[in-house]
Short mmCIF file of C-alpha atoms and ligand atoms in Angstrom, two decimals:
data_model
loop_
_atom_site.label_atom_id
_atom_site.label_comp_id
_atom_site.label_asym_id
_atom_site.label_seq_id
_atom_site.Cartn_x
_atom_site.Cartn_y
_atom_site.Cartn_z
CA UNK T 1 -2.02 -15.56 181.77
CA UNK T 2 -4.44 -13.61 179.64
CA UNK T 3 -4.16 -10.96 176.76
CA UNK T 4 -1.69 -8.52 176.94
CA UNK T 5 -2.33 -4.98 176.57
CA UNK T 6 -1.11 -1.42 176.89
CA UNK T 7 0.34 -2.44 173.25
CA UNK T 8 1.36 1.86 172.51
CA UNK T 9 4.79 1.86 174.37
CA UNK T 10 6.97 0.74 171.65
CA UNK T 11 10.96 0.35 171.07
CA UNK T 12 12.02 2.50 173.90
CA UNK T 13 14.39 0.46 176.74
CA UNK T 14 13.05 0.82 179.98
CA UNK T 15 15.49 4.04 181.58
CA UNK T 16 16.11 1.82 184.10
CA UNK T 17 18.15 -0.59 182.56
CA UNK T 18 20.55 1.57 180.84
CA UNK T 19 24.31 -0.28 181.96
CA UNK T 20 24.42 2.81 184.18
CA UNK T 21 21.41 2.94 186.19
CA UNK T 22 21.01 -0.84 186.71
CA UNK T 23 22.70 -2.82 189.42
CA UNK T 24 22.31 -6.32 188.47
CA UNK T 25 24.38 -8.88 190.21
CA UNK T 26 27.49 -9.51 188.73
CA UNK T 27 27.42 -13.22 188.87
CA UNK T 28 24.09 -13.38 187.51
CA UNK T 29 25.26 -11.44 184.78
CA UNK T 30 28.28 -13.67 184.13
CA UNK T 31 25.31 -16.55 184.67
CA UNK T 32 22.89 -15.09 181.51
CA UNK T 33 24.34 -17.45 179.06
CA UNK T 34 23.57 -20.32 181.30
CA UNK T 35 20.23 -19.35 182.11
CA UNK T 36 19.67 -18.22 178.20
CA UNK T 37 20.66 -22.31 177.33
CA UNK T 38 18.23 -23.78 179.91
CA UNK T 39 15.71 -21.12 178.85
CA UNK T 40 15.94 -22.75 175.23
CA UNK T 41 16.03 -25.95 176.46
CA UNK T 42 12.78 -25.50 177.93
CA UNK T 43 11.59 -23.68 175.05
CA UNK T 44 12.34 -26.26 172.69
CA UNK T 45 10.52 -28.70 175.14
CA UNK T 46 7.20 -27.49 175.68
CA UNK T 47 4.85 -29.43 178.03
CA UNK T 48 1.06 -29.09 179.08
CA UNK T 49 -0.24 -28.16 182.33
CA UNK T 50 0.08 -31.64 184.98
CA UNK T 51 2.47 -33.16 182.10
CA UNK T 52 5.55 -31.10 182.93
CA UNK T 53 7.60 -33.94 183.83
CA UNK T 54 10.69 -33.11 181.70
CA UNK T 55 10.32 -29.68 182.92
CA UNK T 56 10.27 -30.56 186.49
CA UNK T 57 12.92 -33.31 186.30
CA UNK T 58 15.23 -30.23 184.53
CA UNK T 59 14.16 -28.23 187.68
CA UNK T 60 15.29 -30.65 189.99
CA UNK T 61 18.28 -31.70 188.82
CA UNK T 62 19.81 -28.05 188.37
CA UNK T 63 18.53 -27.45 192.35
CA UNK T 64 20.03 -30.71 193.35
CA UNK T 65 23.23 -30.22 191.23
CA UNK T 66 23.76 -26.61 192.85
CA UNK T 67 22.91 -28.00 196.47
CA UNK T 68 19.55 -27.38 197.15
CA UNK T 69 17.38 -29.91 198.72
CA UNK T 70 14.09 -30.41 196.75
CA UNK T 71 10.46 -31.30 197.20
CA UNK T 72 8.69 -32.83 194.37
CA UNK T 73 5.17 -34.24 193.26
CA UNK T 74 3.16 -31.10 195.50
CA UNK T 75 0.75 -30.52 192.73
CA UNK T 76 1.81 -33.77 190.78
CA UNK T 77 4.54 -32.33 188.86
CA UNK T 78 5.27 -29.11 191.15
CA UNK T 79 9.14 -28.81 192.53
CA UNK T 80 10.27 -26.76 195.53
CA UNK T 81 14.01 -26.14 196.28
CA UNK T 82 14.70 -25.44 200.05
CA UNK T 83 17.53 -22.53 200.30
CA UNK T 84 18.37 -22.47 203.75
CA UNK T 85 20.79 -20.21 205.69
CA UNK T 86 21.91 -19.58 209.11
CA UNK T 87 19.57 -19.65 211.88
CA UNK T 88 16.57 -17.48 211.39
CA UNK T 89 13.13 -19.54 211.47
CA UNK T 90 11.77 -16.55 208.59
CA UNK T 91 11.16 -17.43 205.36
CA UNK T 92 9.59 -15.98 202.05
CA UNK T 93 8.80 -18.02 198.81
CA UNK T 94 9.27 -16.70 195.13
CA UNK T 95 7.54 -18.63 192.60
CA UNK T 96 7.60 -19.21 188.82
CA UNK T 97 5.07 -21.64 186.28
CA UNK T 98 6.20 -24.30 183.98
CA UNK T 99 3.37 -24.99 181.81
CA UNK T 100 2.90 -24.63 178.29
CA UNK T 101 0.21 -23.95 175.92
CA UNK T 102 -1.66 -25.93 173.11
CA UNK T 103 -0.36 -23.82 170.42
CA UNK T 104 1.12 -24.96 167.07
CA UNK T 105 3.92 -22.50 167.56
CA UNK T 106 4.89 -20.34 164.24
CA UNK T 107 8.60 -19.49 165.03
CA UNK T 108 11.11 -21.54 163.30
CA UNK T 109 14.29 -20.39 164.72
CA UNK T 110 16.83 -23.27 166.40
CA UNK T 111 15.21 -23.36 170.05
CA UNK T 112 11.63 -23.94 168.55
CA UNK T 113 8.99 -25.91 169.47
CA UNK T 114 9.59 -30.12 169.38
CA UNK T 115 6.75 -31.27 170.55
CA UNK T 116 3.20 -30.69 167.93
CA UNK T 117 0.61 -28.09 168.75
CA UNK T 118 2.31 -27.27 172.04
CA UNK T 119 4.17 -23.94 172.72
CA UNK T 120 5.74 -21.75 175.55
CA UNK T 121 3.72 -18.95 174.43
CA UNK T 122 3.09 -17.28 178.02
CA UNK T 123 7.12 -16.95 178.34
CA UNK T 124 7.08 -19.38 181.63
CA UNK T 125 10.42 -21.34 180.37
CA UNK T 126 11.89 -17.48 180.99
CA UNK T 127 9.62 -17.26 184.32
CA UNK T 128 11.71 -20.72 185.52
CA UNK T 129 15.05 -19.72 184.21
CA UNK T 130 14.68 -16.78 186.06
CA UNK T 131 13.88 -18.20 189.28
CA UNK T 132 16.86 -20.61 188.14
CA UNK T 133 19.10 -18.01 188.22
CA UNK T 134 17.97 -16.66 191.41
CA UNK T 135 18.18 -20.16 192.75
CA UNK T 136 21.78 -20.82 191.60
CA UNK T 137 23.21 -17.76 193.53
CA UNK T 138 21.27 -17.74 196.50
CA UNK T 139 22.94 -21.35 196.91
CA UNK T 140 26.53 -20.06 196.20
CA UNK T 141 26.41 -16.74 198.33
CA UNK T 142 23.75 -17.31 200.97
CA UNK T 143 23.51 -13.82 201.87
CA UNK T 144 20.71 -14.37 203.79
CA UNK T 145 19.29 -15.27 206.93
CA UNK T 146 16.65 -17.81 206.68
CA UNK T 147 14.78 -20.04 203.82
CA UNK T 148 13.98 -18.90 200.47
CA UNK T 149 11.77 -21.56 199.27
CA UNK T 150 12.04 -21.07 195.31
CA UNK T 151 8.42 -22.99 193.55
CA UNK T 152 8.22 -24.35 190.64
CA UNK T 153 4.48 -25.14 190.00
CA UNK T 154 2.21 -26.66 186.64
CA UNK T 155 -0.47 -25.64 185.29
CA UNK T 156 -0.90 -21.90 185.79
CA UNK T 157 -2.66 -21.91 182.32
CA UNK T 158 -6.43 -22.38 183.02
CA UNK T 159 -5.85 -26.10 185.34
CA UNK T 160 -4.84 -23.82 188.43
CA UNK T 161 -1.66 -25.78 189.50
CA UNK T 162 -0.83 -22.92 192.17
CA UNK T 163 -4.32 -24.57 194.80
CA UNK T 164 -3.08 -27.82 193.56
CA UNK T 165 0.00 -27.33 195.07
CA UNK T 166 -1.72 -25.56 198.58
CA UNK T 167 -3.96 -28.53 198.79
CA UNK T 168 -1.26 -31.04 198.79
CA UNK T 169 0.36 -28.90 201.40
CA UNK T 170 2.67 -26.52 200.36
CA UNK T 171 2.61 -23.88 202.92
CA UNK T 172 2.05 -26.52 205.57
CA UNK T 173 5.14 -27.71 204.48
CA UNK T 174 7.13 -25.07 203.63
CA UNK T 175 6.10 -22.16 206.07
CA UNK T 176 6.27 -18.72 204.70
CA UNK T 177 6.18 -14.89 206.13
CA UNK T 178 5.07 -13.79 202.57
CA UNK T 179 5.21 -15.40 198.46
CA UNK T 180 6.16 -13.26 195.13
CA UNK T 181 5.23 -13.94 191.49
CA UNK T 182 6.15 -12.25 188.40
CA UNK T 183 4.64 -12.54 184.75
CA UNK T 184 6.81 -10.98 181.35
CA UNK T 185 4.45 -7.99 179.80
CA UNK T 186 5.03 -7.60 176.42
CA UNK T 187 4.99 -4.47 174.83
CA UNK T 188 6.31 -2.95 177.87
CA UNK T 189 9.48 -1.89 178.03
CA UNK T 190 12.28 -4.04 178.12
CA UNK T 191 13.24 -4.72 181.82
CA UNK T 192 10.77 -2.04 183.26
CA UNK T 193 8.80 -3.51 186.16
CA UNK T 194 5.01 -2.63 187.37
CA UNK T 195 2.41 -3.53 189.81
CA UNK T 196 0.02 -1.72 191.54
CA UNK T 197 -1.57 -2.43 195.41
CA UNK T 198 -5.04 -4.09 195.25
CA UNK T 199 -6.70 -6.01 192.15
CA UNK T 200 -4.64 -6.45 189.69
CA UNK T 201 -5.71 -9.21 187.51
CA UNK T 202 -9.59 -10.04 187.23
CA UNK T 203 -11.15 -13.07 188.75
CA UNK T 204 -11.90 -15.42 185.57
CA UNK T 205 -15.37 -17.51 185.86
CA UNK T 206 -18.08 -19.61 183.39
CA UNK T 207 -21.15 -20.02 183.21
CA UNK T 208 -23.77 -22.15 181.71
CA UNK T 209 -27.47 -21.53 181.01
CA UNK T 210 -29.75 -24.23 180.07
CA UNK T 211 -33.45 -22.78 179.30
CA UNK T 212 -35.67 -25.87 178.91
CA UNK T 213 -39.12 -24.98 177.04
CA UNK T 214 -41.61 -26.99 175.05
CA UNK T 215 -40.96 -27.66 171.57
CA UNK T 216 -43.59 -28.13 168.43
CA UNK T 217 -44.46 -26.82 164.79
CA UNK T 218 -43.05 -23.56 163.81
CA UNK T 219 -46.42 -22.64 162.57
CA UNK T 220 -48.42 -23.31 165.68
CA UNK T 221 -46.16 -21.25 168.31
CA UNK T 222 -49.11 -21.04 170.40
CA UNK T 223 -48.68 -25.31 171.61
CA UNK T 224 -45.07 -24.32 172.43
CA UNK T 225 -42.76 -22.87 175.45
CA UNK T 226 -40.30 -21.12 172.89
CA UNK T 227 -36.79 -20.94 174.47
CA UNK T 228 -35.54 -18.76 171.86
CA UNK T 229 -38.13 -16.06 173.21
CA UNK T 230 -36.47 -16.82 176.90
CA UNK T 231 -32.74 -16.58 175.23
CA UNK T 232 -33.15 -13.53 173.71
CA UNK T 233 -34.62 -11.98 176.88
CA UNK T 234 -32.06 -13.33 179.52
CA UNK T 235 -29.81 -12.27 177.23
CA UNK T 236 -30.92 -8.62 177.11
CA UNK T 237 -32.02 -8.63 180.24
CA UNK T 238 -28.43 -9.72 181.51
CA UNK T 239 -26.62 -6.90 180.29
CA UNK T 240 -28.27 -4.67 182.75
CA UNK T 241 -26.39 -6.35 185.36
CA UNK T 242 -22.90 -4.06 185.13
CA UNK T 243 -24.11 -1.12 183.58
CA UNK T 244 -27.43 -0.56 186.55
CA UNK T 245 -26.53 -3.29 189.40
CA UNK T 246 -22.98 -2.57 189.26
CA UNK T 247 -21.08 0.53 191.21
CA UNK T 248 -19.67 2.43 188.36
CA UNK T 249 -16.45 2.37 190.43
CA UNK T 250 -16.00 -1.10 189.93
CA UNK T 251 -15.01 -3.13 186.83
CA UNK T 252 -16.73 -6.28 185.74
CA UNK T 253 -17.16 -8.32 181.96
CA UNK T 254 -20.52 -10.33 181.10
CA UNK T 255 -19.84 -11.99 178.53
CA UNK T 256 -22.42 -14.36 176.89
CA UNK T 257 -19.79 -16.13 173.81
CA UNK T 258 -22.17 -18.87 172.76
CA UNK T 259 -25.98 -19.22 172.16
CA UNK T 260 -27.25 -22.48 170.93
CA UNK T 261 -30.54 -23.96 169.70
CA UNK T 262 -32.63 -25.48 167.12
CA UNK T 263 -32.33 -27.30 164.33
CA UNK T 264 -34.74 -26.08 161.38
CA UNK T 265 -36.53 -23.25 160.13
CA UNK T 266 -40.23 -25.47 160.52
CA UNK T 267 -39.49 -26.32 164.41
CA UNK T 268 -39.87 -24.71 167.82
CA UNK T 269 -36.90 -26.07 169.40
CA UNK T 270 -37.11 -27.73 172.91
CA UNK T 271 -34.22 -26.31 174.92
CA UNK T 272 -31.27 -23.53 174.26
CA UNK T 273 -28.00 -23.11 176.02
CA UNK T 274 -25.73 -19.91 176.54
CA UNK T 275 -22.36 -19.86 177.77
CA UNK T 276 -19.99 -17.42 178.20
CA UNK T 277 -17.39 -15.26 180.89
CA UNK T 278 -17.33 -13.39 184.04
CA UNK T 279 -14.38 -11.51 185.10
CA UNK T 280 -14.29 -8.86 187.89
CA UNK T 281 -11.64 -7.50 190.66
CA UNK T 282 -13.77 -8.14 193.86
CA UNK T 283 -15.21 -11.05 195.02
CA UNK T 284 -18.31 -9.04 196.44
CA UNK T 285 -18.85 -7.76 193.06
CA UNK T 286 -19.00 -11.33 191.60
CA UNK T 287 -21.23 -12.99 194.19
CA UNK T 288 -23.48 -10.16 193.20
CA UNK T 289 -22.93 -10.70 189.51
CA UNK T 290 -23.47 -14.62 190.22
CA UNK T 291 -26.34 -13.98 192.22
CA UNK T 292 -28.07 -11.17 189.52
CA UNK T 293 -27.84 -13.83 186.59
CA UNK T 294 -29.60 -16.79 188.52
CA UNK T 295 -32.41 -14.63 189.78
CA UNK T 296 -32.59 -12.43 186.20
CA UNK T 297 -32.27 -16.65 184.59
CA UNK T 298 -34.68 -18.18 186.82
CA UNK T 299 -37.43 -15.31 187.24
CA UNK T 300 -37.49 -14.85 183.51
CA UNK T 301 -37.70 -18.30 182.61
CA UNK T 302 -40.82 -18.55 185.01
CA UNK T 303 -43.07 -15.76 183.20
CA UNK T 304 -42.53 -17.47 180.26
CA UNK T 305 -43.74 -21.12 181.81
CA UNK T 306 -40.15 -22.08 181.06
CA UNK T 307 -37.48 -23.36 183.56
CA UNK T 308 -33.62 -23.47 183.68
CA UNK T 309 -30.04 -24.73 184.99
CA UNK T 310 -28.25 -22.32 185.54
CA UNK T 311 -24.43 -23.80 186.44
CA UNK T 312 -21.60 -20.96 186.97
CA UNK T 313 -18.55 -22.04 187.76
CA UNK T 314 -15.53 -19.93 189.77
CA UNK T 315 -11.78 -20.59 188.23
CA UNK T 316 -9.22 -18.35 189.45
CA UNK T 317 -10.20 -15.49 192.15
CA UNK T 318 -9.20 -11.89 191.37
CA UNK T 319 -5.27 -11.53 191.79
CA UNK T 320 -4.76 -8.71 194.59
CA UNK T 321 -1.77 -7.57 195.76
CA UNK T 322 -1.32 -6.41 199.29
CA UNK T 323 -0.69 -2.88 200.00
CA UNK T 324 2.80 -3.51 202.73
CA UNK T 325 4.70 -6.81 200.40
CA UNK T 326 3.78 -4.19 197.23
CA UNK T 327 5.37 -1.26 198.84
CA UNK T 328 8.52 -3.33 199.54
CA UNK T 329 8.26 -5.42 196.27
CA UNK T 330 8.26 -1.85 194.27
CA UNK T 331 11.32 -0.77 196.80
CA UNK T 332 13.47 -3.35 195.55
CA UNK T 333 12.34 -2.90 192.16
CA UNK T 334 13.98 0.59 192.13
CA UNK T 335 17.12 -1.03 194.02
CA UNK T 336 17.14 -3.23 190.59
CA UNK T 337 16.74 -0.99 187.56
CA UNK T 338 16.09 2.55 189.28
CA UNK T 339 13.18 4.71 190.10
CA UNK T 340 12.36 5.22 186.38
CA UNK T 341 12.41 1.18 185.73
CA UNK T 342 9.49 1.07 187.85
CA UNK T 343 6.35 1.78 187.08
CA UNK T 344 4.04 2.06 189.97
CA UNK T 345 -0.02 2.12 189.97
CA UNK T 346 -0.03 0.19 186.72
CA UNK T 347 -3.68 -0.52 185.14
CA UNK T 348 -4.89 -3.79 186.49
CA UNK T 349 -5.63 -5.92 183.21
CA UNK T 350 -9.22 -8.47 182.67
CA UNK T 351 -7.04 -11.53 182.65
CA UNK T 352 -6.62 -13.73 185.12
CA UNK T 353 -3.81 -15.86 186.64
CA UNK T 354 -3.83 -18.35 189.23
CA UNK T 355 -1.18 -16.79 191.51
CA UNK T 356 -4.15 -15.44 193.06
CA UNK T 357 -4.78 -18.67 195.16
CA UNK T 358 -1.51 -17.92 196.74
CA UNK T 359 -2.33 -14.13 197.53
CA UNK T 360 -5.45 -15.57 199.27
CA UNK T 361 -3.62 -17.47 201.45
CA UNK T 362 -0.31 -15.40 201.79
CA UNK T 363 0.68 -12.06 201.80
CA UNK T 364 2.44 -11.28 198.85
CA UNK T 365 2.73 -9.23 195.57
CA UNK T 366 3.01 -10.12 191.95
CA UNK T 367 4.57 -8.22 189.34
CA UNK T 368 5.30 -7.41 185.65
CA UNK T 369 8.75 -7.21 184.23
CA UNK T 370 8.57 -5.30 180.11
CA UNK T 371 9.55 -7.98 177.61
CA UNK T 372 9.92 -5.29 174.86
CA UNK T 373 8.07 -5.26 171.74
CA UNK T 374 9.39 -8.23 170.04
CA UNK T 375 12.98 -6.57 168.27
CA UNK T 376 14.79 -9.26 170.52
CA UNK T 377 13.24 -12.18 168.60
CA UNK T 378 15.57 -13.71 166.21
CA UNK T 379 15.79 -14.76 162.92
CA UNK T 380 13.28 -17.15 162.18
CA UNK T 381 10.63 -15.86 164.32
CA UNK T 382 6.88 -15.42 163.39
CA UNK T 383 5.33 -12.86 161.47
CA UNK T 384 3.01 -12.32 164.08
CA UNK T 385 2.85 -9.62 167.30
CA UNK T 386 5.47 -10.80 170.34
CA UNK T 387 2.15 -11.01 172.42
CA UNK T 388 1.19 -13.45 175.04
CA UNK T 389 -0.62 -16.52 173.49
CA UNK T 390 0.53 -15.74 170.05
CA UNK T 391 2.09 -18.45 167.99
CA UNK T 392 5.05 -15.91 167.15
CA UNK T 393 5.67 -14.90 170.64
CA UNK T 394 8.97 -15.68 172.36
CA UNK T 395 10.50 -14.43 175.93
CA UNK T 396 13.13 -11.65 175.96
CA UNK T 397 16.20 -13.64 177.22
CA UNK T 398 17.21 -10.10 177.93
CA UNK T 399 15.47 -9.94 181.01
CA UNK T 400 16.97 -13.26 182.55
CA UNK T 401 19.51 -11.42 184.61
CA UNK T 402 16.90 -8.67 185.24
CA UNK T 403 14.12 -11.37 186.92
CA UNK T 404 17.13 -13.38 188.95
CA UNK T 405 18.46 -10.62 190.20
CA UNK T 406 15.24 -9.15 191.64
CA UNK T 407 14.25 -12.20 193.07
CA UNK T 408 17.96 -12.28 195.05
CA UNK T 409 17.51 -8.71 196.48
CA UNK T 410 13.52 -9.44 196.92
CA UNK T 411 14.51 -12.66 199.45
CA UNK T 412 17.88 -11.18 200.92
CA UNK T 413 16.13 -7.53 201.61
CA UNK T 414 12.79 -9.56 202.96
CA UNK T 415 14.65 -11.49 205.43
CA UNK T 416 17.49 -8.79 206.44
CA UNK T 417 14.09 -6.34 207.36
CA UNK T 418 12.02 -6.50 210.11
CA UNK T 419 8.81 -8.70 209.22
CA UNK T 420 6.43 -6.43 207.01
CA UNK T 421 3.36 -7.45 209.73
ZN1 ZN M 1 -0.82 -17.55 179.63
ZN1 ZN M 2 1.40 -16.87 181.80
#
């Protein structure tokens, strides 16, 4: 998942998860050492997105050794453990990622990176030992009427393991009322949750702009189709796009991150290429966006004599979270760590996450539970911010007991109430 932000709240616990306020589950609690082991474990094993075959094989064997039937190989190296109970045909699915990053990770505390230039740095070994957790006592106490499907996919970081697992079937498969996500925020609070109905997270896109011109001498400009001239005006020209085409309601980024071409000061070059990102909350606001820069591209190109390729490619939607699964998401929340724990109408944020596949196809909401500002890190850590993507970042195991026991409450309350639509 992208940058973090929101980086002012410091220190302060979340009110919510003072002993007194929160109502975690007792066995979870009596769990968190467990879960804080396998958390390491996974920590110390990082693996890249479609490669998570330790991770997965972890998974599985912890769902199989508590009872729990599992599917594996839905997105290669995805796992799904079956939690079934009495004789209701509902269900609801909760799911967690198990990738890791291509980071050279800067910690050097015991549960540290093994494996070279690869890191948890997105906190998803404390995503799956959540879900773990949840797992484990769902199996024991089955307080619950129905199937909790718990997923384990790959490759949430930038491979989109979440539509590789839909495409090989997983809701054909494992048919479901409604699915939940949840992502660690640092520099939130520790424990606090927060979502908000509607976008959330931006949709996260590329594109790339090949202007093809005429090259010659430097000093006779006049024999030549300069593509520099056409760069520097599609650039410009670009940049009109969200501050005069776009609603000023809406949100949207343009940003162009590489220009290339030539290759001395004597020559007219040939050709120049331009890459860079889109990210906006709507999809009607990208097509537009999509649709502005090939017609801005192409028509600018053509008054100069030149022509281009213009190639923009769509990666993860916008994340949105809908309005009834948010409302009862946030209402178990509050169960969890109390009204105060909960922060609701949160500021969407301009990264992107592939959960959003899901919430295309499903109803659903995804959340963010405060991982604190980086105090819990131990000796040994980094000596830079506890932010997402940062070689000194490491989960809160803090918030193991916190993330298991909302996902219990989320699947007992969803299946004990009458279906949300
Ligand atoms: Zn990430
Ligand atoms: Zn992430």
């Amino acid at each position: 998942m992208g940058a973090s932000r929101n980086a002012g709240e410091r220190d302060a616990r979340c009110p919510g998860t003072e002993e007194t306020i929160m109502k975690l589950i007792d066995p979870i609690l009596q769990f968190h050492e467990e879960l804080k082991i396998i958390r390491r474990a996974i920590h110390a094993n990082p693996e890249l997105s479609y490669e998570e075959v330790q991770t997965a094989e972890l998974v599985a064997q912890k769902l199989t050794e508590w009872g729990i039937p599992v599917i594996r190989g839905l997105g290669k190296t995805g796992v799904v453990g079956v939690i079934r109970n009495g004789s209701s045909p509902r269900a609801v699915g909760l799911r967690a990622d198990m990738d890791a990053l291509p980071l050279q990770e800067h910690n050097s505390f015991a549960h540290r990176s093994r494996n070279e230039g690869k890191m948890h740095a997105c906190g998803h070994d404390g995503h799956t030992a959540m879900l773990l957790g949840a797992a484990h006592y769902l199996s024991r106490h089955r307080n619950f009427d129905g199937t909790v499907y718990v997923i384990f996919q790959p490759a949430e970081e930038g491979a989109g393991g979440a539509k590789a697992m839909m495409d090989e079937g997983l809701f054909e498969q494992c048919p479901m009322e409604a699915v939940f996500g949840m992502h660690n925020w640092p520099n939130a609070k520790t424990g606090c949750f927060g979502a908000v109905v509607g976008p959330m997270m931006a949709s996260s896109n590329e594109f790339e702009l090949v202007i093809e011109g005429k090259g010659s001498h430097a000093a006779q400009p006049h024999l030549s189709v300069d593509p520099v001239m056409v760069a520097v005006q599609i650039a410009q020209s670009w940049q009109t796009i969200v501050s005069r085409n776009t609603s000023p309601l809406d949100s949207a980024v343009l940003s162009i991150t590489q220009i290339h071409t030539g290759s001395a000061t004597n020559i007219v070059p040939d050709s120049a290429d331009m890459i860079g990102t889109v990210r906006t909350f709507t999809l009607p606001v990208l097509d537009m966006i999509e649709r502005r820069m090939r017609e801005i591209a192409e028509h600018t190109a053509a008054a100069f004599g030149a022509s281009v390729k213009f190639n923009f490619k769509r990666n993860y939607p916008p994340l949105i979270n809908h309005r009834p699964e948010t409302e009862f998401a946030i209402g178990v929340m509050k169960d969890v760590v109390g009204e105060e724990g909960v922060l609701v109408d949160i500021e969407p944020t301009m990264g992107s996450e592939d959960f959003a596949f899901m919430l295309q196809e499903k109803p659903g909401c995804y959340v963010f539970i405060g991982n604190g500002d980086g105090a819990h890190r131990e000796h040994g850590h980094g000596l830079g911010p506890c932010n997402l993507h940062n070689p000194s970042y490491d989960f809160n195991d803090e918030l193991l007991p916190v993330g298991a026991s909302y996902w219990v409450r989320l699947a007992e309350k969803f299946l004990e109430a009458p279906p949300l639509r």
